Each structure stands twice: as structure tokens, then as C-alpha cells.
PDB file of C-alpha atoms in Angstrom:
ATOM      1  CA  MET A 582      -7.339   8.699  -4.411  1.00  0.00           C
ATOM      2  CA  ALA A 583      -4.126  10.679  -4.982  1.00  0.00           C
ATOM      3  CA  LEU A 584      -2.069  10.468  -8.179  1.00  0.00           C
ATOM      4  CA  LYS A 585       1.537  11.581  -8.585  1.00  0.00           C
ATOM      5  CA  LYS A 586       4.482  11.071 -10.883  1.00  0.00           C
ATOM      6  CA  PHE A 587       6.400   7.882 -10.138  1.00  0.00           C
ATOM      7  CA  GLU A 588      10.038   8.353  -9.118  1.00  0.00           C
ATOM      8  CA  PRO A 589      11.926   5.067  -9.789  1.00  0.00           C
ATOM      9  CA  ASP A 590      14.530   5.815  -7.090  1.00  0.00           C
ATOM     10  CA  PHE A 591      11.758   5.549  -4.493  1.00  0.00           C
ATOM     11  CA  TRP A 592      10.211   2.340  -5.797  1.00  0.00           C
ATOM     12  CA  LEU A 593      10.827   0.485  -2.518  1.00  0.00           C
ATOM     13  CA  GLU A 594      11.326   2.533   0.632  1.00  0.00           C
ATOM     14  CA  LEU A 595      12.382   1.287   4.056  1.00  0.00           C
ATOM     15  CA  GLU A 596      10.416   2.576   7.031  1.00  0.00           C
ATOM     16  CA  ASN A 597      11.174   2.684  10.746  1.00  0.00           C
ATOM     17  CA  THR A 598       8.475   0.015  11.086  1.00  0.00           C
ATOM     18  CA  TYR A 599      10.621  -2.500   9.150  1.00  0.00           C
ATOM     19  CA  PHE A 600      11.219  -4.969  12.008  1.00  0.00           C
ATOM     20  CA  ASN A 601       7.724  -4.851  13.471  1.00  0.00           C
ATOM     21  CA  ARG A 602       6.022  -5.078  10.093  1.00  0.00           C
ATOM     22  CA  LEU A 603       8.044  -8.119   9.017  1.00  0.00           C
ATOM     23  CA  ARG A 604       7.254  -9.817  12.323  1.00  0.00           C
ATOM     24  CA  GLN A 605       3.558  -9.047  11.933  1.00  0.00           C
ATOM     25  CA  ARG A 606       3.509 -10.309   8.350  1.00  0.00           C
ATOM     26  CA  LYS A 607       5.225 -13.597   9.205  1.00  0.00           C
ATOM     27  CA  LYS A 608       2.662 -14.265  11.925  1.00  0.00           C
ATOM     28  CA  LEU A 609      -0.173 -13.599   9.474  1.00  0.00           C
ATOM     29  CA  TYR A 610       1.410 -15.823   6.803  1.00  0.00           C
ATOM     30  CA  SER A 611       1.763 -18.717   9.217  1.00  0.00           C
ATOM     31  CA  GLN A 612      -1.978 -18.469   9.819  1.00  0.00           C
ATOM     32  CA  TYR A 613      -3.374 -17.721   6.347  1.00  0.00           C
ATOM     33  CA  LYS A 614      -0.799 -19.204   3.925  1.00  0.00           C
ATOM     34  CA  THR A 615      -2.273 -19.187   0.371  1.00  0.00           C
ATOM     35  CA  ASP A 616      -4.710 -16.412   1.293  1.00  0.00           C
ATOM     36  CA  ILE A 617      -1.600 -14.203   1.383  1.00  0.00           C
ATOM     37  CA  LEU A 618       0.951 -15.740  -1.026  1.00  0.00           C
ATOM     38  CA  ASP A 619       0.278 -17.927  -4.052  1.00  0.00           C
ATOM     39  CA  ALA A 620       1.072 -18.432  -7.737  1.00  0.00           C
ATOM     40  CA  LEU A 621      -0.499 -20.050 -10.774  1.00  0.00           C
ATOM     41  CA  PRO A 622       1.384 -22.291 -13.247  1.00  0.00           C
ATOM     42  CA  GLY A 623       3.331 -20.316 -15.823  1.00  0.00           C
ATOM     43  CA  SER A 624       4.210 -17.431 -13.521  1.00  0.00           C
ATOM     44  CA  SER A 625       7.503 -18.772 -12.188  1.00  0.00           C
ATOM     45  CA  ALA A 626       9.845 -16.944 -14.578  1.00  0.00           C
ATOM     46  CA  ALA A 627       8.153 -13.603 -13.895  1.00  0.00           C
ATOM     47  CA  CYS A 628       8.346 -14.115 -10.106  1.00  0.00           C
ATOM     48  CA  VAL A 629      12.053 -14.945 -10.323  1.00  0.00           C
ATOM     49  CA  GLU A 630      12.681 -11.908 -12.531  1.00  0.00           C
ATOM     50  CA  LEU A 631      10.835  -9.724 -10.041  1.00  0.00           C
ATOM     51  CA  ALA A 632      12.873 -11.016  -7.099  1.00  0.00           C
ATOM     52  CA  GLU A 633      16.115 -10.451  -8.990  1.00  0.00           C
ATOM     53  CA  MET A 634      15.036  -6.897  -9.828  1.00  0.00           C
ATOM     54  CA  VAL A 635      14.241  -6.242  -6.166  1.00  0.00           C
ATOM     55  CA  ILE A 636      17.687  -7.517  -5.130  1.00  0.00           C
ATOM     56  CA  GLN A 637      19.357  -5.206  -7.639  1.00  0.00           C
ATOM     57  CA  PHE A 638      17.298  -2.260  -6.434  1.00  0.00           C
ATOM     58  CA  LEU A 639      17.885  -2.841  -2.725  1.00  0.00           C
ATOM     59  CA  CYS A 640      21.646  -3.265  -3.138  1.00  0.00           C
ATOM     60  CA  ALA A 641      21.900  -0.086  -5.249  1.00  0.00           C
ATOM     61  CA  ARG A 642      19.527   2.013  -3.133  1.00  0.00           C
ATOM     62  CA  TYR A 643      20.667   0.802   0.297  1.00  0.00           C
ATOM     63  CA  PRO A 644      24.257  -0.483  -0.140  1.00  0.00           C
ATOM     64  CA  ARG A 645      24.992  -0.272   3.603  1.00  0.00           C
ATOM     65  CA  HIS A 646      22.098  -2.571   4.409  1.00  0.00           C
ATOM     66  CA  PHE A 647      21.981  -5.084   1.538  1.00  0.00           C
ATOM     67  CA  THR A 648      24.634  -6.860  -0.518  1.00  0.00           C
ATOM     68  CA  PHE A 649      24.579  -9.654  -3.070  1.00  0.00           C
ATOM     69  CA  THR A 650      27.453 -11.974  -3.997  1.00  0.00           C
ATOM     70  CA  SER A 651      26.931 -13.200  -7.534  1.00  0.00           C
ATOM     71  CA  SER A 652      29.578 -15.937  -7.275  1.00  0.00           C
ATOM     72  CA  ASN A 653      27.591 -17.913  -4.700  1.00  0.00           C
ATOM     73  CA  GLY A 654      24.146 -16.320  -4.967  1.00  0.00           C
ATOM     74  CA  VAL A 655      24.059 -15.159  -1.339  1.00  0.00           C
ATOM     75  CA  PHE A 656      21.923 -12.148  -0.407  1.00  0.00           C
ATOM     76  CA  ASN A 657      23.003 -10.441   2.804  1.00  0.00           C
ATOM     77  CA  ASN A 658      20.428  -8.489   4.803  1.00  0.00           C
ATOM     78  CA  ARG A 659      22.451  -6.549   7.368  1.00  0.00           C
ATOM     79  CA  ILE A 660      19.364  -5.059   8.984  1.00  0.00           C
ATOM     80  CA  LEU A 661      18.116  -8.507   9.972  1.00  0.00           C
ATOM     81  CA  ASP A 662      21.628  -9.958  10.201  1.00  0.00           C
ATOM     82  CA  GLN A 663      20.547 -12.748   7.844  1.00  0.00           C
ATOM     83  CA  GLU A 664      21.864 -14.393   4.703  1.00  0.00           C
ATOM     84  CA  ALA A 665      19.673 -15.977   2.034  1.00  0.00           C
ATOM     85  CA  ASP A 666      20.832 -18.484  -0.564  1.00  0.00           C
ATOM     86  CA  THR A 667      19.040 -17.432  -3.737  1.00  0.00           C
ATOM     87  CA  THR A 668      20.287 -20.369  -5.811  1.00  0.00           C
ATOM     88  CA  ALA A 669      17.323 -22.356  -4.469  1.00  0.00           C
ATOM     89  CA  TRP A 670      15.022 -20.393  -6.768  1.00  0.00           C
ATOM     90  CA  ARG A 671      17.372 -18.880  -9.353  1.00  0.00           C
ATOM     91  CA  ARG A 672      18.343 -22.192 -10.969  1.00  0.00           C
ATOM     92  CA  ARG A 673      16.748 -22.592 -14.376  1.00  0.00           C
ATOM     93  CA  ASP A 674      15.924 -26.264 -13.688  1.00  0.00           C
ATOM     94  CA  GLU A 675      13.883 -25.476 -10.584  1.00  0.00           C
ATOM     95  CA  GLY A 676      10.615 -25.334 -12.527  1.00  0.00           C
ATOM     96  CA  GLU A 677       7.349 -23.926 -11.225  1.00  0.00           C
ATOM     97  CA  GLY A 678       8.426 -24.211  -7.587  1.00  0.00           C
ATOM     98  CA  ALA A 679      10.945 -21.429  -8.152  1.00  0.00           C
ATOM     99  CA  GLY A 680       8.170 -18.844  -8.357  1.00  0.00           C
ATOM    100  CA  ILE A 681       6.811 -19.594  -4.894  1.00  0.00           C
ATOM    101  CA  LYS A 682      10.335 -19.640  -3.446  1.00  0.00           C
ATOM    102  CA  ALA A 683      11.108 -16.276  -5.070  1.00  0.00           C
ATOM    103  CA  LEU A 684       7.933 -14.783  -3.590  1.00  0.00           C
ATOM    104  CA  GLU A 685       8.797 -16.223  -0.169  1.00  0.00           C
ATOM    105  CA  PHE A 686      12.213 -14.583  -0.429  1.00  0.00           C
ATOM    106  CA  LEU A 687      10.551 -11.242  -1.092  1.00  0.00           C
ATOM    107  CA  PHE A 688       8.152 -11.836   1.781  1.00  0.00           C
ATOM    108  CA  ASP A 689      11.051 -12.459   4.184  1.00  0.00           C
ATOM    109  CA  HIS A 690      12.936  -9.263   3.313  1.00  0.00           C
ATOM    110  CA  VAL A 691      10.560  -6.640   1.876  1.00  0.00           C
ATOM    111  CA  PRO A 692       7.393  -5.577   3.772  1.00  0.00           C
ATOM    112  CA  GLU A 693       5.603  -4.767   0.546  1.00  0.00           C
ATOM    113  CA  GLU A 694       2.901  -6.405  -1.564  1.00  0.00           C
ATOM    114  CA  PHE A 695       3.670  -7.627  -5.092  1.00  0.00           C
ATOM    115  CA  LEU A 696       1.005  -8.699  -7.593  1.00  0.00           C
ATOM    116  CA  VAL A 697       2.257 -10.183 -10.871  1.00  0.00           C
ATOM    117  CA  MET A 698       0.059  -9.595 -13.927  1.00  0.00           C
ATOM    118  CA  GLN A 699       0.660 -11.550 -17.157  1.00  0.00           C
ATOM    119  CA  GLU A 700      -0.968 -11.269 -20.555  1.00  0.00           C
ATOM    120  CA  ASN A 701      -3.561 -13.847 -21.533  1.00  0.00           C
ATOM    121  CA  THR A 702      -2.497 -14.725 -25.080  1.00  0.00           C
ATOM    122  CA  VAL A 703      -6.096 -15.526 -26.049  1.00  0.00           C
ATOM    123  CA  THR A 704      -7.918 -12.455 -24.702  1.00  0.00           C
ATOM    124  CA  GLY A 705      -4.968 -10.050 -24.724  1.00  0.00           C
ATOM    125  CA  LYS A 706      -5.911  -8.936 -21.199  1.00  0.00           C
ATOM    126  CA  TYR A 707      -3.543  -8.944 -18.239  1.00  0.00           C
ATOM    127  CA  GLU A 708      -4.497 -11.332 -15.445  1.00  0.00           C
ATOM    128  CA  LEU A 709      -3.233 -11.758 -11.899  1.00  0.00           C
ATOM    129  CA  ARG A 710      -1.030 -14.845 -11.967  1.00  0.00           C
ATOM    130  CA  ALA A 711       0.985 -14.664  -8.737  1.00  0.00           C
ATOM    131  CA  GLY A 712       1.729 -12.469  -5.800  1.00  0.00           C
ATOM    132  CA  ILE A 713       1.870 -11.447  -2.167  1.00  0.00           C
ATOM    133  CA  ALA A 714      -1.062  -9.628  -0.577  1.00  0.00           C
ATOM    134  CA  CYS A 715      -0.548  -9.309   3.167  1.00  0.00           C
ATOM    135  CA  SER A 716      -2.065  -5.802   3.328  1.00  0.00           C
ATOM    136  CA  ALA A 717      -5.543  -6.645   2.086  1.00  0.00           C
ATOM    137  CA  LEU A 718      -8.826  -5.637   3.730  1.00  0.00           C
ATOM    138  CA  GLY A 719     -11.898  -7.627   2.719  1.00  0.00           C
ATOM    139  CA  TRP A 720     -10.193  -9.768   0.064  1.00  0.00           C
ATOM    140  CA  THR A 721      -7.457 -12.370  -0.404  1.00  0.00           C
ATOM    141  CA  ILE A 722      -5.106 -13.202  -3.236  1.00  0.00           C
ATOM    142  CA  LYS A 723      -6.644 -16.678  -3.454  1.00  0.00           C
ATOM    143  CA  HIS A 724      -9.906 -15.154  -4.691  1.00  0.00           C
ATOM    144  CA  LYS A 725      -8.232 -12.741  -7.141  1.00  0.00           C
ATOM    145  CA  LEU A 726      -5.849 -15.138  -8.948  1.00  0.00           C
ATOM    146  CA  GLY A 727      -6.668 -15.636 -12.618  1.00  0.00           C
ATOM    147  CA  LYS A 728      -8.815 -12.508 -12.866  1.00  0.00           C
ATOM    148  CA  PRO A 729      -8.095  -9.649 -15.306  1.00  0.00           C
ATOM    149  CA  LEU A 730      -7.212  -6.246 -13.881  1.00  0.00           C
ATOM    150  CA  HIS A 731     -10.632  -4.669 -14.449  1.00  0.00           C
ATOM    151  CA  GLU A 732     -12.344  -7.517 -12.556  1.00  0.00           C
ATOM    152  CA  ILE A 733      -9.916  -7.245  -9.649  1.00  0.00           C
ATOM    153  CA  HIS A 734     -10.889  -3.584  -9.285  1.00  0.00           C
ATOM    154  CA  GLU A 735     -14.580  -4.189 -10.037  1.00  0.00           C
ATOM    155  CA  PRO A 736     -15.807  -3.232  -6.526  1.00  0.00           C
ATOM    156  CA  ILE A 737     -14.070   0.185  -6.729  1.00  0.00           C
ATOM    157  CA  PRO A 738     -16.495   2.996  -7.689  1.00  0.00           C
ATOM    158  CA  ASP A 739     -15.563   4.973 -10.820  1.00  0.00           C
ATOM    159  CA  TYR A 740     -12.578   2.702 -11.516  1.00  0.00           C
ATOM    160  CA  LYS A 741     -13.278   2.415 -15.245  1.00  0.00           C
ATOM    161  CA  GLU A 742     -14.032   6.120 -15.690  1.00  0.00           C
ATOM    162  CA  LYS A 743     -11.222   7.653 -13.632  1.00  0.00           C
ATOM    163  CA  LEU A 744      -8.578   5.109 -12.646  1.00  0.00           C
ATOM    164  CA  GLN A 745      -8.239   2.477 -15.353  1.00  0.00           C
ATOM    165  CA  ASN A 746      -6.057   4.710 -17.532  1.00  0.00           C
ATOM    166  CA  SER A 747      -3.900   6.003 -14.673  1.00  0.00           C
ATOM    167  CA  MET A 748      -2.377   2.726 -13.616  1.00  0.00           C
ATOM    168  CA  ASP A 749       1.128   3.703 -14.737  1.00  0.00           C
ATOM    169  CA  ARG A 750       1.468   6.312 -11.991  1.00  0.00           C
ATOM    170  CA  ARG A 751       1.940   6.200  -8.243  1.00  0.00           C
ATOM    171  CA  ARG A 752      -1.419   6.187  -6.507  1.00  0.00           C
ATOM    172  CA  GLY A 753      -2.376   6.701  -2.904  1.00  0.00           C
ATOM    173  CA  SER A 754      -5.609   5.102  -1.724  1.00  0.00           C
ATOM    174  CA  TRP A 755      -6.727   6.220   1.740  1.00  0.00           C
ATOM    175  CA  GLY A 756      -9.147   5.225   4.456  1.00  0.00           C
ATOM    176  CA  LEU A 757      -9.791   5.693   8.186  1.00  0.00           C
ATOM    177  CA  GLU A 758      -9.343   2.678  10.414  1.00  0.00           C
ATOM    178  CA  ILE A 759      -9.700   1.745  14.059  1.00  0.00           C
ATOM    179  CA  GLY A 760      -6.248   0.517  14.992  1.00  0.00           C
ATOM    180  CA  GLU A 761      -3.733  -0.620  12.398  1.00  0.00           C
ATOM    181  CA  PRO A 762      -5.324  -3.584  10.612  1.00  0.00           C
ATOM    182  CA  LEU A 763      -2.919  -4.960   8.026  1.00  0.00           C
ATOM    183  CA  PHE A 764      -4.794  -8.027   6.808  1.00  0.00           C
ATOM    184  CA  ALA A 765      -8.501  -8.763   7.223  1.00  0.00           C
ATOM    185  CA  PRO A 766      -9.963 -11.466   4.954  1.00  0.00           C
ATOM    186  CA  PRO A 767     -13.711 -11.687   4.285  1.00  0.00           C
ATOM    187  CA  GLY A 768     -15.532 -12.447   7.525  1.00  0.00           C
ATOM    188  CA  ASP A 769     -12.787 -11.035   9.738  1.00  0.00           C
ATOM    189  CA  PRO A 770     -14.189  -9.433  12.937  1.00  0.00           C
ATOM    190  CA  HIS A 771     -12.369  -6.169  12.183  1.00  0.00           C
ATOM    191  CA  LEU A 772     -14.585  -5.560   9.154  1.00  0.00           C
ATOM    192  CA  LYS A 773     -17.618  -5.578  11.476  1.00  0.00           C
ATOM    193  CA  LEU A 774     -16.298  -2.403  13.122  1.00  0.00           C
ATOM    194  CA  ARG A 775     -17.381  -0.474  10.027  1.00  0.00           C
ATOM    195  CA  GLU A 776     -21.028  -1.302  10.729  1.00  0.00           C
ATOM    196  CA  SER A 777     -21.433   0.703  13.946  1.00  0.00           C
ATOM    197  CA  GLN A 778     -20.332   3.941  15.620  1.00  0.00           C
ATOM    198  CA  LEU A 779     -18.724   3.161  18.971  1.00  0.00           C
ATOM    199  CA  ALA A 780     -19.636   5.734  21.604  1.00  0.00           C
ATOM    200  CA  ASP A 781     -16.427   5.149  23.570  1.00  0.00           C
ATOM    201  CA  LEU A 782     -14.104   5.304  20.542  1.00  0.00           C
ATOM    202  CA  ARG A 783     -10.982   7.347  21.278  1.00  0.00           C
ATOM    203  CA  LEU A 784      -9.292   9.632  18.735  1.00  0.00           C
ATOM    204  CA  GLU A 785      -5.993   7.993  19.659  1.00  0.00           C
ATOM    205  CA  ASP A 786      -7.311   4.690  18.286  1.00  0.00           C
ATOM    206  CA  ILE A 787      -8.119   6.103  14.827  1.00  0.00           C
ATOM    207  CA  TYR A 788      -5.550   5.948  12.032  1.00  0.00           C
ATOM    208  CA  LEU A 789      -5.289   7.274   8.501  1.00  0.00           C
ATOM    209  CA  ARG A 790      -4.304   4.358   6.281  1.00  0.00           C
ATOM    210  CA  VAL A 791      -2.753   5.115   2.888  1.00  0.00           C
ATOM    211  CA  ASP A 792      -1.852   2.375   0.415  1.00  0.00           C
ATOM    212  CA  TRP A 793       0.827   3.708  -1.948  1.00  0.00           C
ATOM    213  CA  GLN A 794       0.600   1.740  -5.186  1.00  0.00           C
ATOM    214  CA  THR A 795       2.917   1.509  -8.186  1.00  0.00           C
ATOM    215  CA  LEU A 796       2.972  -0.338 -11.530  1.00  0.00           C
ATOM    216  CA  ARG A 797       6.165  -1.497 -13.261  1.00  0.00           C
ATOM    217  CA  ARG A 798       6.806  -3.679 -16.294  1.00  0.00           C
ATOM    218  CA  LEU A 799       9.406  -6.451 -16.098  1.00  0.00           C
ATOM    219  CA  PRO A 800      11.691  -6.153 -19.148  1.00  0.00           C
ATOM    220  CA  ILE A 801      12.243  -9.858 -19.874  1.00  0.00           C
ATOM    221  CA  SER A 802       8.955 -11.611 -19.099  1.00  0.00           C
ATOM    222  CA  ARG A 803       6.928  -8.460 -19.975  1.00  0.00           C
ATOM    223  CA  ALA A 804       4.817  -9.108 -16.898  1.00  0.00           C
ATOM    224  CA  ILE A 805       3.391  -6.095 -15.066  1.00  0.00           C
ATOM    225  CA  VAL A 806       4.016  -5.828 -11.336  1.00  0.00           C
ATOM    226  CA  PHE A 807       1.538  -3.982  -9.165  1.00  0.00           C
ATOM    227  CA  ASN A 808       3.114  -3.352  -5.769  1.00  0.00           C
ATOM    228  CA  TYR A 809       1.835  -1.445  -2.777  1.00  0.00           C
ATOM    229  CA  LYS A 810       2.467  -0.753   0.890  1.00  0.00           C
ATOM    230  CA  ALA A 811       0.094   0.206   3.684  1.00  0.00           C
ATOM    231  CA  LEU A 812       1.206   3.156   5.828  1.00  0.00           C
ATOM    232  CA  PHE A 813      -0.568   4.215   9.016  1.00  0.00           C
ATOM    233  CA  THR A 814      -0.590   7.728  10.503  1.00  0.00           C
ATOM    234  CA  PRO A 815      -2.259   8.473  13.855  1.00  0.00           C
ATOM    235  CA  PHE A 816      -5.290  10.642  13.163  1.00  0.00           C
ATOM    236  CA  VAL A 817      -4.316  13.079  15.919  1.00  0.00           C
ATOM    237  CA  GLU A 818      -1.171  14.039  13.960  1.00  0.00           C
ATOM    238  CA  LEU A 819      -3.341  15.733  11.324  1.00  0.00           C
ATOM    239  CA  ARG A 820      -3.904  18.545  13.812  1.00  0.00           C
ATOM    240  CA  ASN A 821      -0.505  20.056  12.995  1.00  0.00           C
ATOM    241  CA  GLU A 822      -0.661  19.713   9.204  1.00  0.00           C
ATOM    242  CA  PRO A 823      -1.794  23.002   7.605  1.00  0.00           C
ATOM    243  CA  TYR A 824      -4.909  22.803   5.410  1.00  0.00           C
ATOM    244  CA  ILE A 825      -5.488  19.095   6.043  1.00  0.00           C
ATOM    245  CA  PRO A 826      -8.196  19.251   8.752  1.00  0.00           C
ATOM    246  CA  ARG A 827     -10.363  21.608   6.706  1.00  0.00           C
ATOM    247  CA  LEU A 828      -9.819  19.708   3.471  1.00  0.00           C
ATOM    248  CA  PHE A 829     -10.433  16.361   5.161  1.00  0.00           C
ATOM    249  CA  ALA A 830     -13.689  17.547   6.747  1.00  0.00           C
ATOM    250  CA  ARG A 831     -14.893  18.780   3.342  1.00  0.00           C
ATOM    251  CA  ILE A 832     -14.177  15.405   1.741  1.00  0.00           C
ATOM    252  CA  LEU A 833     -15.946  13.457   4.484  1.00  0.00           C
ATOM    253  CA  ARG A 834     -19.024  15.679   4.248  1.00  0.00           C
ATOM    254  CA  ASP A 835     -19.250  16.266   0.502  1.00  0.00           C
ATOM    255  CA  GLY A 836     -17.379  13.344  -1.072  1.00  0.00           C
ATOM    256  CA  LYS A 837     -19.182  11.353  -3.743  1.00  0.00           C
ATOM    257  CA  GLU A 838     -21.613   9.054  -1.946  1.00  0.00           C
ATOM    258  CA  ASN A 839     -20.632   5.763  -3.592  1.00  0.00           C
ATOM    259  CA  ILE A 840     -16.915   6.410  -3.051  1.00  0.00           C
ATOM    260  CA  MET A 841     -17.324   7.338   0.609  1.00  0.00           C
ATOM    261  CA  LYS A 842     -19.461   4.244   1.158  1.00  0.00           C
ATOM    262  CA  TYR A 843     -16.723   2.118  -0.418  1.00  0.00           C
ATOM    263  CA  LYS A 844     -14.094   3.690   1.847  1.00  0.00           C
ATOM    264  CA  GLY A 845     -16.240   2.936   4.871  1.00  0.00           C
ATOM    265  CA  THR A 846     -15.465   6.045   6.937  1.00  0.00           C
ATOM    266  CA  TRP A 847     -18.936   6.294   8.513  1.00  0.00           C
ATOM    267  CA  HIS A 848     -17.899   4.287  11.591  1.00  0.00           C
ATOM    268  CA  VAL A 849     -15.523   7.053  12.761  1.00  0.00           C
ATOM    269  CA  GLU A 850     -17.164  10.198  11.388  1.00  0.00           C
ATOM    270  CA  HIS A 851     -19.095  10.817  14.620  1.00  0.00           C
ATOM    271  CA  LYS A 852     -15.733  11.323  16.353  1.00  0.00           C
ATOM    272  CA  VAL A 853     -13.565  12.982  13.703  1.00  0.00           C
ATOM    273  CA  LEU A 854     -15.766  15.588  11.983  1.00  0.00           C
ATOM    274  CA  SER A 855     -16.229  17.957  14.929  1.00  0.00           C
ATOM    275  CA  VAL A 856     -12.553  17.576  15.821  1.00  0.00           C
ATOM    276  CA  LEU A 857     -11.457  18.398  12.263  1.00  0.00           C
ATOM    277  CA  ASP A 858     -13.618  21.538  12.375  1.00  0.00           C
ATOM    278  CA  ARG A 859     -11.984  22.585  15.654  1.00  0.00           C
ATOM    279  CA  TRP A 860      -8.478  21.959  14.330  1.00  0.00           C
ATOM    280  CA  ALA A 861      -9.280  23.916  11.164  1.00  0.00           C
ATOM    281  CA  SER A 862     -10.351  26.900  13.286  1.00  0.00           C
ATOM    282  CA  GLU A 863      -7.152  26.617  15.337  1.00  0.00           C
ATOM    283  CA  GLN A 864      -5.068  26.770  12.160  1.00  0.00           C
ATOM    284  CA  GLU A 865      -6.928  29.860  10.993  1.00  0.00           C
ATOM    285  CA  ASP A 866      -6.397  31.551  14.367  1.00  0.00           C
ATOM    286  CA  LYS A 867      -2.665  30.739  14.194  1.00  0.00           C
ATOM    287  CA  GLY A 868      -2.407  32.194  10.695  1.00  0.00           C
ATOM    288  CA  TRP A 869      -1.490  28.849   9.138  1.00  0.00           C
ATOM    289  CA  VAL A 870      -4.509  28.916   6.838  1.00  0.00           C
ATOM    290  CA  SER A 871      -6.349  31.947   5.490  1.00  0.00           C
ATOM    291  CA  LYS A 872      -9.989  32.193   6.534  1.00  0.00           C
ATOM    292  CA  ASP A 873     -11.005  32.740   2.904  1.00  0.00           C
ATOM    293  CA  TRP A 874      -9.083  29.696   1.634  1.00  0.00           C
ATOM    294  CA  GLU A 875     -11.339  27.479  -0.479  1.00  0.00           C
ATOM    295  CA  GLU A 876     -10.913  23.731  -0.051  1.00  0.00           C
ATOM    296  CA  ARG A 877      -9.291  22.137  -3.092  1.00  0.00           C
ATOM    297  CA  THR A 878      -6.560  19.722  -4.109  1.00  0.00           C
ATOM    298  CA  LEU A 879      -3.329  21.338  -2.954  1.00  0.00           C
ATOM    299  CA  ASN A 880      -0.697  22.445  -5.471  1.00  0.00           C
ATOM    300  CA  GLU A 881       2.271  21.575  -3.295  1.00  0.00           C
ATOM    301  CA  ASP A 882       3.907  18.154  -3.294  1.00  0.00           C
ATOM    302  CA  PRO A 883       4.233  16.762  -0.650  1.00  0.00           C
ATOM    303  CA  PHE A 884       1.105  18.843  -0.242  1.00  0.00           C
ATOM    304  CA  PHE A 885       1.754  21.232   2.617  1.00  0.00           C
ATOM    305  CA  PRO A 886       3.957  24.311   3.124  1.00  0.00           C
ATOM    306  CA  GLY A 887       7.030  23.926   5.297  1.00  0.00           C
ATOM    307  CA  TRP A 888       7.341  20.152   4.712  1.00  0.00           C
ATOM    308  CA  ASN A 889      11.123  20.431   4.314  1.00  0.00           C
ATOM    309  CA  ALA A 890      11.726  22.730   7.292  1.00  0.00           C
TER     310      ALA A 890
END
């Protein structure tokens, strides 16, 4: 788990995978529906507020790609060459249905996950009341709705001790996957891959998955929005990133047992560990990394020298 200061200007970032990811997500939604997008009664106003905030952000951050006409409520997505009439969910008389429509608008235009947390006035705890979760492995939003934050994260080792008080920062949660699985509900065949080590597994089929996660409070409803995006990097690209092979090998070998078991990296370790060692030696021979360098969390951000070259 990586923690870093949150920069509001980079709340929502567009990637070169924008088209393909939206297409993939729509296909998944048509199949899984409320396993991916759903809302509980009482969350509508927060969902609408969130969608309006996203519109404001996109139009300010990417003015060449997105525009909004307040007089008629039309959102123009120039990347997709599409217009969306937002009055269908921005009318105050729309009721609870407005929340689902606002989430569907976000789903159509932003390849990002949004989980809306609202305070339970009886317990004082924040509970998941609505959201989009199309980048979930081993869980669905249907089974998380209505739960408080600490119960949602209950399966995560050391959550209470190390992560519960760091939820107001940008976090990066990583794992190693075969292929680029975006959504795998409980019982999905992809999850079975973690139970064996395939002898014919190719390095080219292994990816580093990082879920960048952010928390923001909505100013009007006071709801808290937890949003995240899954990014995939081919494992073979780590070869040319100074320090990373050696650091990665150290984590896989010496990482805390319960955390590594939760991440489920065992199914690829038989292929990646020896390769990481070889790449680390290559970097030492090239002078990229000193032979006496001791593995540790790197000081640099974004974490490697020469990143802006």
C-alpha cells in the first residue's frame, strides 16, 4: 500500500485507455447490473451532487474535451462525440430515481469507481449507500451496500492499525494479475487462477495492477466519496525502472505473511522472482543502482530518478 498527498487538480485523470475501458465497462454492466451499480433510498441527493461536481471538474480540467451548457443542462463529451441531457436527473422533483440516473451518467463518461458514504444518524458511522464498482475483484457493491467503512475493509489485514486513519490521502493498492481482470465477482473463474502456479505462464501475461484511491467530502450533502481506478502495467516494463526489481523481489520474499496472502501473489511468484533478481543485477551492472543500496521505500515521488527526462 502506497500513501501520498492528494492533489485536487488530479482527482480524475483521463488515460489513453479511455475508449477501451468504457467499452469494457459497459459490457460488464450489461451482464452484472446491480452487482456493479446500485443505490439505497436516501442517497439520491448525494449522487446528484457528486455527478454535478464531476461535471464541473471535467469541464475545468479538460475544457477542450468537455463542456456544459447550464441553460439547457446539456453535457457535451467531445471525446465520445456524445451529448447527455442532465435534466433527467438534476430536477429536484425526480426523487430517488435521480440517484441511479446520476450514477449511470458517471458510468457512461468516467471510467472510475465512485462509492458514496453517508453518516448513519443513529450510530454516527459512515455507511456505503450508493456507488459504482466495476473494478472489483472478489466482491460486488450489492454485498457491500449498507455496511460501515470498517466492515467494508474487514478482510484487509492491518486495516484498523495502519489504514483506518489514512483514508483522507491518495492510496495505491497493488497486486499481480494474470491478464487485465477488471471485474471478478465471487465465484468468477479468474479468481481460481490464484490457487495454482501454471508451468506455461508467460511473463508477458503478467500485469501489475494498482488501484489509486481517493476520499473527498461533498460540501452540501456532507457525504464522503471514495473513488478509485484500476491501472495495469505489463510486468516486463519493470525491467527498465531503476530500483523497482530489487525492491519488488524483497517485498515478495519478506512481506508480512498475512498481507501477501491477501494480495494473492503466490500464483505468479514462481515466474517473477528469478526474473526480478536478474533484472536487479542488470541494473547494478549498468550503474543504475548501487550494489550496496539497501531496499527501502524510495524518497522520490514519483519514486524513481529520471522520471521527468
